[in-house]
Coordinates of C-alpha atoms in Angstrom, one line a residue:
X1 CA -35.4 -9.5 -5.9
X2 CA -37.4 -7.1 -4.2
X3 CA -35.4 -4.3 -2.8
X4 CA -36.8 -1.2 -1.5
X5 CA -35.0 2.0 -0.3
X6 CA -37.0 3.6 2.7
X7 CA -34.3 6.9 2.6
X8 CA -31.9 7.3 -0.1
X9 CA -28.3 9.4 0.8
X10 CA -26.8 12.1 -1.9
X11 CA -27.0 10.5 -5.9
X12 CA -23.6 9.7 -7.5
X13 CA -23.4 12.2 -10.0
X14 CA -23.6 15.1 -6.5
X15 CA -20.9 12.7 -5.2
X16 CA -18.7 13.2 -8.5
X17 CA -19.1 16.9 -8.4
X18 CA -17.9 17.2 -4.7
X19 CA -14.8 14.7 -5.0
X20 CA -13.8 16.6 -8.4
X21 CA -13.5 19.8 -6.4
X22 CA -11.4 18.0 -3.7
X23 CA -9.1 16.6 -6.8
X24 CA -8.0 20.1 -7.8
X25 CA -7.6 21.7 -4.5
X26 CA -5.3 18.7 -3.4
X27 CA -3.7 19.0 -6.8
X28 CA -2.6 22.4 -6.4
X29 CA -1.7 22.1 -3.1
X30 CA 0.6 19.1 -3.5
X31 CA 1.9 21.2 -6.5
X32 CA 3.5 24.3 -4.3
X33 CA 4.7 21.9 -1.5
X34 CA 6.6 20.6 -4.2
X35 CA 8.0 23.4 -5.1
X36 CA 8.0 25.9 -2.5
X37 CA 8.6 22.9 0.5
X38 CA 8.5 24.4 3.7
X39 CA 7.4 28.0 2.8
X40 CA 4.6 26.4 1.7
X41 CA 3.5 23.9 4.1
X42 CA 4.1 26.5 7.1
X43 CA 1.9 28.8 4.4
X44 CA -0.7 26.3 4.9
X45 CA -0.4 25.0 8.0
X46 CA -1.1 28.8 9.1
X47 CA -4.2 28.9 7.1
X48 CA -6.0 25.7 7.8
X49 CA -4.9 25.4 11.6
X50 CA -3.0 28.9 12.9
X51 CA 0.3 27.4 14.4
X52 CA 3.9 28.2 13.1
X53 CA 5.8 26.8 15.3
X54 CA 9.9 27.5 14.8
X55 CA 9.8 23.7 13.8
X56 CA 7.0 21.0 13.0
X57 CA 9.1 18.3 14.7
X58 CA 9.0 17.8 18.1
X59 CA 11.7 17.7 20.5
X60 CA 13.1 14.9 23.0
X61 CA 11.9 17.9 25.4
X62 CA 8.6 19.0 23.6
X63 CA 7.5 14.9 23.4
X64 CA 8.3 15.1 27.3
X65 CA 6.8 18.0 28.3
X66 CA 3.0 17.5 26.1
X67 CA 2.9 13.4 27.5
X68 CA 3.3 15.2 31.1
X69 CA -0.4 17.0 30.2
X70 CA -1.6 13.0 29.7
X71 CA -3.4 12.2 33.3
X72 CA -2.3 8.7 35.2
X73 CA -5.7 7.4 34.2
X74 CA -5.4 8.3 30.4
X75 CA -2.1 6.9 30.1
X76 CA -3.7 3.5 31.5
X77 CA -6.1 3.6 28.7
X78 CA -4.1 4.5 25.8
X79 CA -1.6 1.3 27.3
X80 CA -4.5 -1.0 27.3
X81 CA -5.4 0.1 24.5
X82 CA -1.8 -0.4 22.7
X83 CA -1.2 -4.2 24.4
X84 CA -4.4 -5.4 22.8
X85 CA -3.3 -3.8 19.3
X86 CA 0.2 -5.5 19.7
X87 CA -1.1 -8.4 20.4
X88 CA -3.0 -9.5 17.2
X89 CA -0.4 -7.3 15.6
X90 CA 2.5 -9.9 16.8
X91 CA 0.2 -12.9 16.3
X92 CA -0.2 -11.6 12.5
X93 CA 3.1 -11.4 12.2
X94 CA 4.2 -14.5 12.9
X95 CA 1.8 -15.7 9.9
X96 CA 4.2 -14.2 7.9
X97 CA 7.0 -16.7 7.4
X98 CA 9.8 -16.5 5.2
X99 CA 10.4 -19.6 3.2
X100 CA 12.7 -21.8 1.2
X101 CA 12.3 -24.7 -1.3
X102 CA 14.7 -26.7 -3.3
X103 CA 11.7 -27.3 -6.1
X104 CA 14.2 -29.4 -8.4
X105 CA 17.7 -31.2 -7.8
X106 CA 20.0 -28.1 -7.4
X107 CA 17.3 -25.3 -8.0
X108 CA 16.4 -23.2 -4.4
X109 CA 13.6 -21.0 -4.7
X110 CA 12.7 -18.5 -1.4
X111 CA 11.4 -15.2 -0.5
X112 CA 11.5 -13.1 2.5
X113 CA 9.5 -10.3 4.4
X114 CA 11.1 -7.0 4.6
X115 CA 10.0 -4.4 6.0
X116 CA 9.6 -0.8 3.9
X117 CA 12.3 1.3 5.1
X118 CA 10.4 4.3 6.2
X119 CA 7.2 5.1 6.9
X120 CA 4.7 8.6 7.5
X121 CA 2.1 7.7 9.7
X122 CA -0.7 10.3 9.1
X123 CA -3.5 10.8 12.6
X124 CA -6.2 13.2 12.2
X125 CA -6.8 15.5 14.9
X126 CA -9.3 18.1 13.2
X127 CA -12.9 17.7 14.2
X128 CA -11.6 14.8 16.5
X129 CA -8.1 14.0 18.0
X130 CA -7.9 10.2 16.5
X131 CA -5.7 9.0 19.2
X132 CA -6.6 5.3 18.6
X133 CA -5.0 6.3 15.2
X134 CA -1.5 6.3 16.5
X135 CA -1.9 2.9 17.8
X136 CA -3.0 1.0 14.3
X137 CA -0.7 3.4 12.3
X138 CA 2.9 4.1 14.5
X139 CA 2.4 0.9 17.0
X140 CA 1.3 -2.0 13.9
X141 CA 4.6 -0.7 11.6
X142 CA 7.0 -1.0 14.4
X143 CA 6.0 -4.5 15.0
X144 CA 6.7 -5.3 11.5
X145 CA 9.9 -3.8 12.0
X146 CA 9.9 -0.3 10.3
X147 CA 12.9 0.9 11.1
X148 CA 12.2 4.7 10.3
X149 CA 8.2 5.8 11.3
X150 CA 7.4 9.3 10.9
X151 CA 3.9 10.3 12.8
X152 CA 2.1 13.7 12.0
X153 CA -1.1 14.8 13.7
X154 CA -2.4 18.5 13.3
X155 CA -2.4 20.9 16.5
X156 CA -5.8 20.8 18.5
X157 CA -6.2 24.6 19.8
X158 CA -2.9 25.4 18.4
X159 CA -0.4 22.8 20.7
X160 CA 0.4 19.4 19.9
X161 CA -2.5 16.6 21.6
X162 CA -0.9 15.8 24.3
X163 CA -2.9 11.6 24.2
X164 CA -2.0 11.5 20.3
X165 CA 2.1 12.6 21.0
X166 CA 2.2 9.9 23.7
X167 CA -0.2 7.2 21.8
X168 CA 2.9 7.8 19.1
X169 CA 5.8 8.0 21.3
X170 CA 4.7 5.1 23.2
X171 CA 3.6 3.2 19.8
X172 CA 7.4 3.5 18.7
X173 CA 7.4 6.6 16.3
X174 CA 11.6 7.9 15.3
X175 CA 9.9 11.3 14.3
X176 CA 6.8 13.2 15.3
X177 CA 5.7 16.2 13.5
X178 CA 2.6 18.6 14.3
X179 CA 1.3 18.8 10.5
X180 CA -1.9 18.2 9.7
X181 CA -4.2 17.9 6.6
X182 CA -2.6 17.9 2.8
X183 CA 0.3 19.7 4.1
X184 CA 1.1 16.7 6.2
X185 CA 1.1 14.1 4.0
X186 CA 2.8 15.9 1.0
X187 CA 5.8 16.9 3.4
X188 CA 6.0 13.3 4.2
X189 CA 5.7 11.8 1.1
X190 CA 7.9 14.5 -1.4
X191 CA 9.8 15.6 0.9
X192 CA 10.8 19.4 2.5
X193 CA 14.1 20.9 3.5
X194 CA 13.2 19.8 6.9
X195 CA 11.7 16.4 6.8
X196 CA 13.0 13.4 4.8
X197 CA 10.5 12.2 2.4
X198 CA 9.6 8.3 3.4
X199 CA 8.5 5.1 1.2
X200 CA 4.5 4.7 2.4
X201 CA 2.0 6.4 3.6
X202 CA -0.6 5.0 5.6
X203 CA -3.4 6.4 8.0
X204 CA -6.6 7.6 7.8
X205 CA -8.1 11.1 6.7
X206 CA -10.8 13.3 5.6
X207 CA -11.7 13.6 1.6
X208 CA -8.5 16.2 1.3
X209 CA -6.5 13.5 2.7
X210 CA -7.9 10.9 1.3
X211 CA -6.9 12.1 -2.4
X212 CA -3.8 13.4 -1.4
X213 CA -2.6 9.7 -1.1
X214 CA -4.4 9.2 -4.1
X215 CA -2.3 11.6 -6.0
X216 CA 0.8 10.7 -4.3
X217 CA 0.8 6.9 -5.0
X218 CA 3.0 5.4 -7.5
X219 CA 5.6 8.6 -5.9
X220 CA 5.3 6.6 -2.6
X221 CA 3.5 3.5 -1.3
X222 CA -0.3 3.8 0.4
X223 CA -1.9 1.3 3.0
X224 CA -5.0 1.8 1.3
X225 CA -7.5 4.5 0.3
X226 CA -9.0 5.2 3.7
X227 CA -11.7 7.9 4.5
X228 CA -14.2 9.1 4.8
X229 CA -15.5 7.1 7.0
X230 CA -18.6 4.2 6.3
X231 CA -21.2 2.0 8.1
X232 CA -23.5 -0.2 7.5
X233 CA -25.7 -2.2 9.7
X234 CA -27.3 -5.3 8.8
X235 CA -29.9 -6.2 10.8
X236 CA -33.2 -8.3 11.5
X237 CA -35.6 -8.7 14.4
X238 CA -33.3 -9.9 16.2
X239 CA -32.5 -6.6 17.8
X240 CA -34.2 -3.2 18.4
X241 CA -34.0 0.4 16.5
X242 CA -32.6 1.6 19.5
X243 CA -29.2 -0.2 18.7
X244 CA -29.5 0.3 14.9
X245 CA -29.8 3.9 15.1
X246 CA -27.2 4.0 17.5
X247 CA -24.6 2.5 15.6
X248 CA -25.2 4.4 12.6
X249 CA -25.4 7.8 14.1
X250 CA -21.9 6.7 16.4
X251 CA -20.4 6.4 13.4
X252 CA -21.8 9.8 11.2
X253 CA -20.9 11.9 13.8
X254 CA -17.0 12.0 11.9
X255 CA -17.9 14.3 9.5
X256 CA -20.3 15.7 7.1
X257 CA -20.0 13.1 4.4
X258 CA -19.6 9.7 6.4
X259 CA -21.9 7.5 5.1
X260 CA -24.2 5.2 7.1
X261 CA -26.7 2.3 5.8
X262 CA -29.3 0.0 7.0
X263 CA -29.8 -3.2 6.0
X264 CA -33.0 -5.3 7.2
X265 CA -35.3 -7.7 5.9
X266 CA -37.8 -5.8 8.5
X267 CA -39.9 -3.3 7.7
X268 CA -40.9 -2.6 11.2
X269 CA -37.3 -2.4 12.5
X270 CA -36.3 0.1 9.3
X271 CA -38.8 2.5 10.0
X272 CA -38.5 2.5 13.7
X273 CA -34.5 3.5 13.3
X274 CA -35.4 6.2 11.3
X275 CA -37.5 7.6 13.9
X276 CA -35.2 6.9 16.1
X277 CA -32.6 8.5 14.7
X278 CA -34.6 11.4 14.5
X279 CA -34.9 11.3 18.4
X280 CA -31.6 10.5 19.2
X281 CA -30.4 13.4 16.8
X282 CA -32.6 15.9 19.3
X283 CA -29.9 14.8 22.3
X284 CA -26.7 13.9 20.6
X285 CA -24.0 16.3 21.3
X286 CA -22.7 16.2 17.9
X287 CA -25.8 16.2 15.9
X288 CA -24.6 19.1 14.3
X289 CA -22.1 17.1 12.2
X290 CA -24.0 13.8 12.1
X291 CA -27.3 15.2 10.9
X292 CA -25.8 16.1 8.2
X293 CA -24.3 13.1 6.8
X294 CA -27.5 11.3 7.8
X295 CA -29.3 13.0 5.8
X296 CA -26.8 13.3 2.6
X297 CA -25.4 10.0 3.1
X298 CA -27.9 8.2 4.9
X299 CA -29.7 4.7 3.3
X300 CA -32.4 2.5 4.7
X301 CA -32.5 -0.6 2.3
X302 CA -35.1 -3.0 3.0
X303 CA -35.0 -6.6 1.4
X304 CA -36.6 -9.9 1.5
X305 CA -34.5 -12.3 2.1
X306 CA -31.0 -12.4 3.8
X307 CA -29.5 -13.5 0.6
X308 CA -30.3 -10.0 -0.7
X309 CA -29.1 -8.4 2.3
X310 CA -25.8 -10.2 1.2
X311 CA -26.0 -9.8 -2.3
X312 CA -26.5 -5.5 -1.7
X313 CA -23.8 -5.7 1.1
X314 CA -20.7 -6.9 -1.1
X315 CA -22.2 -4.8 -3.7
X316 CA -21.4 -1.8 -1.4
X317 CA -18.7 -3.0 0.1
X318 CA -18.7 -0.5 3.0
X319 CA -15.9 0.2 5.5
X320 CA -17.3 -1.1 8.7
X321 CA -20.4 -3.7 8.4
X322 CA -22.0 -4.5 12.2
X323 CA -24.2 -8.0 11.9
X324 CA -26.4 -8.5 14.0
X325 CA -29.0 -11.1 12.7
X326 CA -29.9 -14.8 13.6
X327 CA -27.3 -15.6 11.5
X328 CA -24.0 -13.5 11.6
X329 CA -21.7 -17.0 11.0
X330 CA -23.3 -16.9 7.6
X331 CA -22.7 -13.4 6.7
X332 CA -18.9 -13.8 8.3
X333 CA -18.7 -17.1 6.0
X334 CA -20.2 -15.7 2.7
X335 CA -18.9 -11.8 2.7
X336 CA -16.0 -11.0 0.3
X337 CA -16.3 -7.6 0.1
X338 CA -16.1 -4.9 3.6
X339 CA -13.6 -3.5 5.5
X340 CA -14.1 -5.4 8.3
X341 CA -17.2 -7.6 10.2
X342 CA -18.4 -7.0 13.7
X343 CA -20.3 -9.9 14.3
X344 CA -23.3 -9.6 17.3
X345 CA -24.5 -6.7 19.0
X346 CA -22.1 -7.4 21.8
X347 CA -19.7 -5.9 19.7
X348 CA -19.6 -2.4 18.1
X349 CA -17.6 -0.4 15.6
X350 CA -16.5 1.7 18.1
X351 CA -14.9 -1.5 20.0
X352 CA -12.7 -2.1 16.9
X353 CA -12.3 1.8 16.4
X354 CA -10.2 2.7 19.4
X355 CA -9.4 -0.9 21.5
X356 CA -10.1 -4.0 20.8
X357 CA -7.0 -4.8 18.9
X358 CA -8.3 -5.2 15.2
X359 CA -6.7 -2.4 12.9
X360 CA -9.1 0.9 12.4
X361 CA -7.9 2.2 8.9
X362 CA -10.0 0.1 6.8
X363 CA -10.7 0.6 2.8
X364 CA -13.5 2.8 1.6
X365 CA -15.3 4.1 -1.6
X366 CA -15.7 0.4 -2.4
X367 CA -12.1 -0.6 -1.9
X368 CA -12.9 -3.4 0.1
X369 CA -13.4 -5.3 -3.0
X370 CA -10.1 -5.7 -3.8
X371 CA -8.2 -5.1 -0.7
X372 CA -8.5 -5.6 3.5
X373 CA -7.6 -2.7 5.6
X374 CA -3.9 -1.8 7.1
X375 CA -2.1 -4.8 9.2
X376 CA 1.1 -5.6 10.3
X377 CA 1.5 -7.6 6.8
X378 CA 1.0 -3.9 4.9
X379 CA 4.2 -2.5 6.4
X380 CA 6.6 -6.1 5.4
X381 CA 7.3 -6.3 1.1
X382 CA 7.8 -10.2 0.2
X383 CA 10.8 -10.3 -2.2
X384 CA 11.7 -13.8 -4.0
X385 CA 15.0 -15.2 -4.6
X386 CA 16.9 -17.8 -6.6
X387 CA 19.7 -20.0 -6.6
X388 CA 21.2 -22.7 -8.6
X389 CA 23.5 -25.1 -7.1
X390 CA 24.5 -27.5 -9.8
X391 CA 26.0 -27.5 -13.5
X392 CA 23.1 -30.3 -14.1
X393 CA 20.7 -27.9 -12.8
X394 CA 22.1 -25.0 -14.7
X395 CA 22.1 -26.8 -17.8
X396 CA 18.8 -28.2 -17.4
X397 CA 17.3 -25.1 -16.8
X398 CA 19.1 -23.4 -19.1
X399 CA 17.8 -25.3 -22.0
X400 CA 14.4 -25.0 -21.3
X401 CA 14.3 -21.4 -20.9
X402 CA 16.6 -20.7 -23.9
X403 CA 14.2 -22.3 -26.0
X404 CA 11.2 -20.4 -24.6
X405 CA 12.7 -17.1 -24.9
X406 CA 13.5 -17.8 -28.4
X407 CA 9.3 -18.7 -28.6
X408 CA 8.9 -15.2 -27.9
X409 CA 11.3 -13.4 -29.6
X410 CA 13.8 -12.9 -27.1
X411 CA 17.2 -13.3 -28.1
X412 CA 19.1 -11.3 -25.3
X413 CA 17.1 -13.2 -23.1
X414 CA 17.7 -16.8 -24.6
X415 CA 21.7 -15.3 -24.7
X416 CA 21.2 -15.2 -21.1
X417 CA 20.3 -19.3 -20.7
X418 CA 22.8 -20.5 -23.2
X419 CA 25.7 -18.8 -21.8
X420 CA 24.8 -20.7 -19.1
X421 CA 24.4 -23.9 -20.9
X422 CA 27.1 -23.5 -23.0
X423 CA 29.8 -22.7 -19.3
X424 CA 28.3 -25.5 -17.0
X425 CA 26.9 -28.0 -19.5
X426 CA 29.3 -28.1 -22.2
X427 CA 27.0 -27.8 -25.0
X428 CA 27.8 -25.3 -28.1
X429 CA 24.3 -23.8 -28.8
X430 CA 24.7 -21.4 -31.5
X431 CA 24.8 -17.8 -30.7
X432 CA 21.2 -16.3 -31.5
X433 CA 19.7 -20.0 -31.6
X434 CA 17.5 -22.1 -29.0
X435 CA 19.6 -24.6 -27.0
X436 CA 18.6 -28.1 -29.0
X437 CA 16.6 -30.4 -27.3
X438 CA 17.8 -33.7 -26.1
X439 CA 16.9 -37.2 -24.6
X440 CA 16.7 -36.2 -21.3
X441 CA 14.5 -33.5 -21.7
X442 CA 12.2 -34.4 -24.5

């Protein structure tokens, strides 16, 4: 394989060294929420974003008054916006069936999708207010049925976002708070004198909040591990550097260490993006931030041949991978590992960022290898249940697991089964013995 890299981002061991210092702040920090509660998340949400209000939940009122600040024509978008999320939402959903089996004569086997019970719904609103956040987040885990969702999005110029309180009133949130950052999701997830700790967190975030959920799992549940933001564009002559450099730069504008790759088999289309990213960063408004991670966390990988292309794509397994090749039914059929695919250049992260209906909080930092980003299936838990019907079945049963229990060592458990075969079969196993084995089941 001959695979060259035309611009190489930050090396792994500078990555290390940055993610260890956001380890320890965020293990501090979680620390003194802990124990201080809300002294120390109104400490911190003083520092980090200069609002103390008298309380971080809104009121009926306060929703009322900051969706009044939402214009006709924003409301209109955030609704459109919202129906096209509910949508697949409700058509994933109904993939999700409960089910029942008898699987022998008098032996029913089932499970069934429950919803968690409650739910903190983090949207970031630092560098950006992530109102399209609301809707995967607040609006996906009501149609699944959540029947407690608690949404927190910092302040923006010290007031609650006006579009981000009404994209999570409108979504279906219970609770809304104005926290932002590690203070946010540590009040959600242990818990303050003022806010009820909840079951899952889910939502994206910067690094901080990022390894906050990290911490925090195993103490609660977590969608995923989502954030910083990725891209990756794979790409042939098919299209110009125009739209390459475009869709990577769209996406590195987030922050300053949001990775963004190119993919080609072209050498001519790899080093016209990276002169035209170099153009585009002389007019984009943000090029402050995206520069930045362009030129940190920036990779140009030229191959030749699309299996390569594949082969380094699930190797990296980024966040958001745009195809647009000769071939992007290929890549859709033989791609295991991404966040998710947009497939053409009619299509666009940004489409599947704020509207098109397909969930924005995807897996990062390789996660995609082992897990798909948040859906309506992330909020429902499928418990399994039993039930025996019949003496014959209990007996029958009975035996067989008596006698593998007692293969393992189990006693207590092998009790268990000949209780059973003992009451409903009629058959005097020895205490501390394996039920015997007869005709029948031989």
């Amino acid at each position: 394989m001959a695979i060259e890299h035309l611009k190489r981002s930050k090396p792994e061991t500078e990555r290390a060294e940055d993610d260890a210092k956001v380890r320890a702040t965020v293990e501090a920090t979680l620390k003194d929420i802990e124990t201080r509660g809300d002294a120390a998340v109104r400490d911190l949400s003083e520092k980090f974003d200069g609002y103390t209000p008298k309380a971080f939940r809104l009121t009926p009122s306060e929703i009322e008054a900051a969706m009044q600040k939402v214009t006709t024509r924003e409301m209109e978008d955030i609704k459109f916006a919202q129906t096209q999320i509910r949508r697949f939402a409700e058509a994933q959903r109904a993939t999700m069936t409960d089910t029942e089996v008898e699987t022998m004569p008098g032996v029913i086997l089932g499970h069934k999708n429950i919803p968690v019970q409650s739910v903190g719904c983090y949207v970031p609103g630092g560098k950006f207010p992530m109102v399209a956040s609301a809707h995967m987040s607040v609006l996906t885990a009501s149609v699944a049925g959540v029947p407690r969702i608690v949404a927190s999005a910092p302040p923006v110029k010290g007031a609650p976002h006006p579009a981000i309180v009404a994209a999570m009133q409108l979504g279906g949130a219970h609770e809304i708070l104005v926290l932002g950052g590690i203070q946010a999701v540590g009040a959600m997830a242990i818990g303050t004198e003022s806010i009820d700790p909840v079951h899952m967190l889910v939502g994206p975030g910067n690094a901080f909040v990022a390894e906050a959920k990290r911490q925090l799992f195993g103490r609660v549940g977590i969608d995923l591990f989502a954030g910083p933001t990725e891209t990756m564009v794979i790409a042939d002559d098919t299209v110009d550097a125009e739209m390459c450099a475009t869709d990577l730069l769209g996406q590195a504008e987030h922050g300053y260490n949001s990775p963004a790759c190119l993919i080609t088999n072209s050498r001519r289309l790899a080093e016209a993006t990276l002169a035209e990213i170099d153009r585009l960063l002389e007019i984009l408004p943000t090029a402050e931030t995206a520069s930045v991670s362009w030129r940190d966390y920036g990779d140009v990988i030229l191959c030749d041949t699309y299996d390569e292309m594949l082969s380094v794509a699930n190797d990296m397994a980024y966040e958001h991978v745009q195809v647009m090749t000769d071939r992007d039914d290929w890549f859709l059929d033989n791609m295991h590992s991404y966040g998710a695919l947009f497939l053409g250049p009619r299509t666009n992260v940004a489409n599947g960022d704020k509207v098109i209906g397909t969930n924005h909080t995807l897996p990062t930092k390789k996660a995609g290898r082992y897990t798909g980003g948040l859906w309506v299936g992330k909020f429902l838990k499928t418990h399994s249940y039993q039930k025996v019907t019949s003496d014959e079945a209990a007996t029958l049963v009975g035996e067989y697991g008596s006698r593998l229990c007692m293969l393992e060592g189990f006693v207590g458990h092998a009790e268990q089964c000949n209780v059973r075969v003992r009451r409903y079969g009629g058959i005097n196993v020895p205490y501390g013995e394996a039920a015997p084995y007869r005709g029948a089941a031989e």
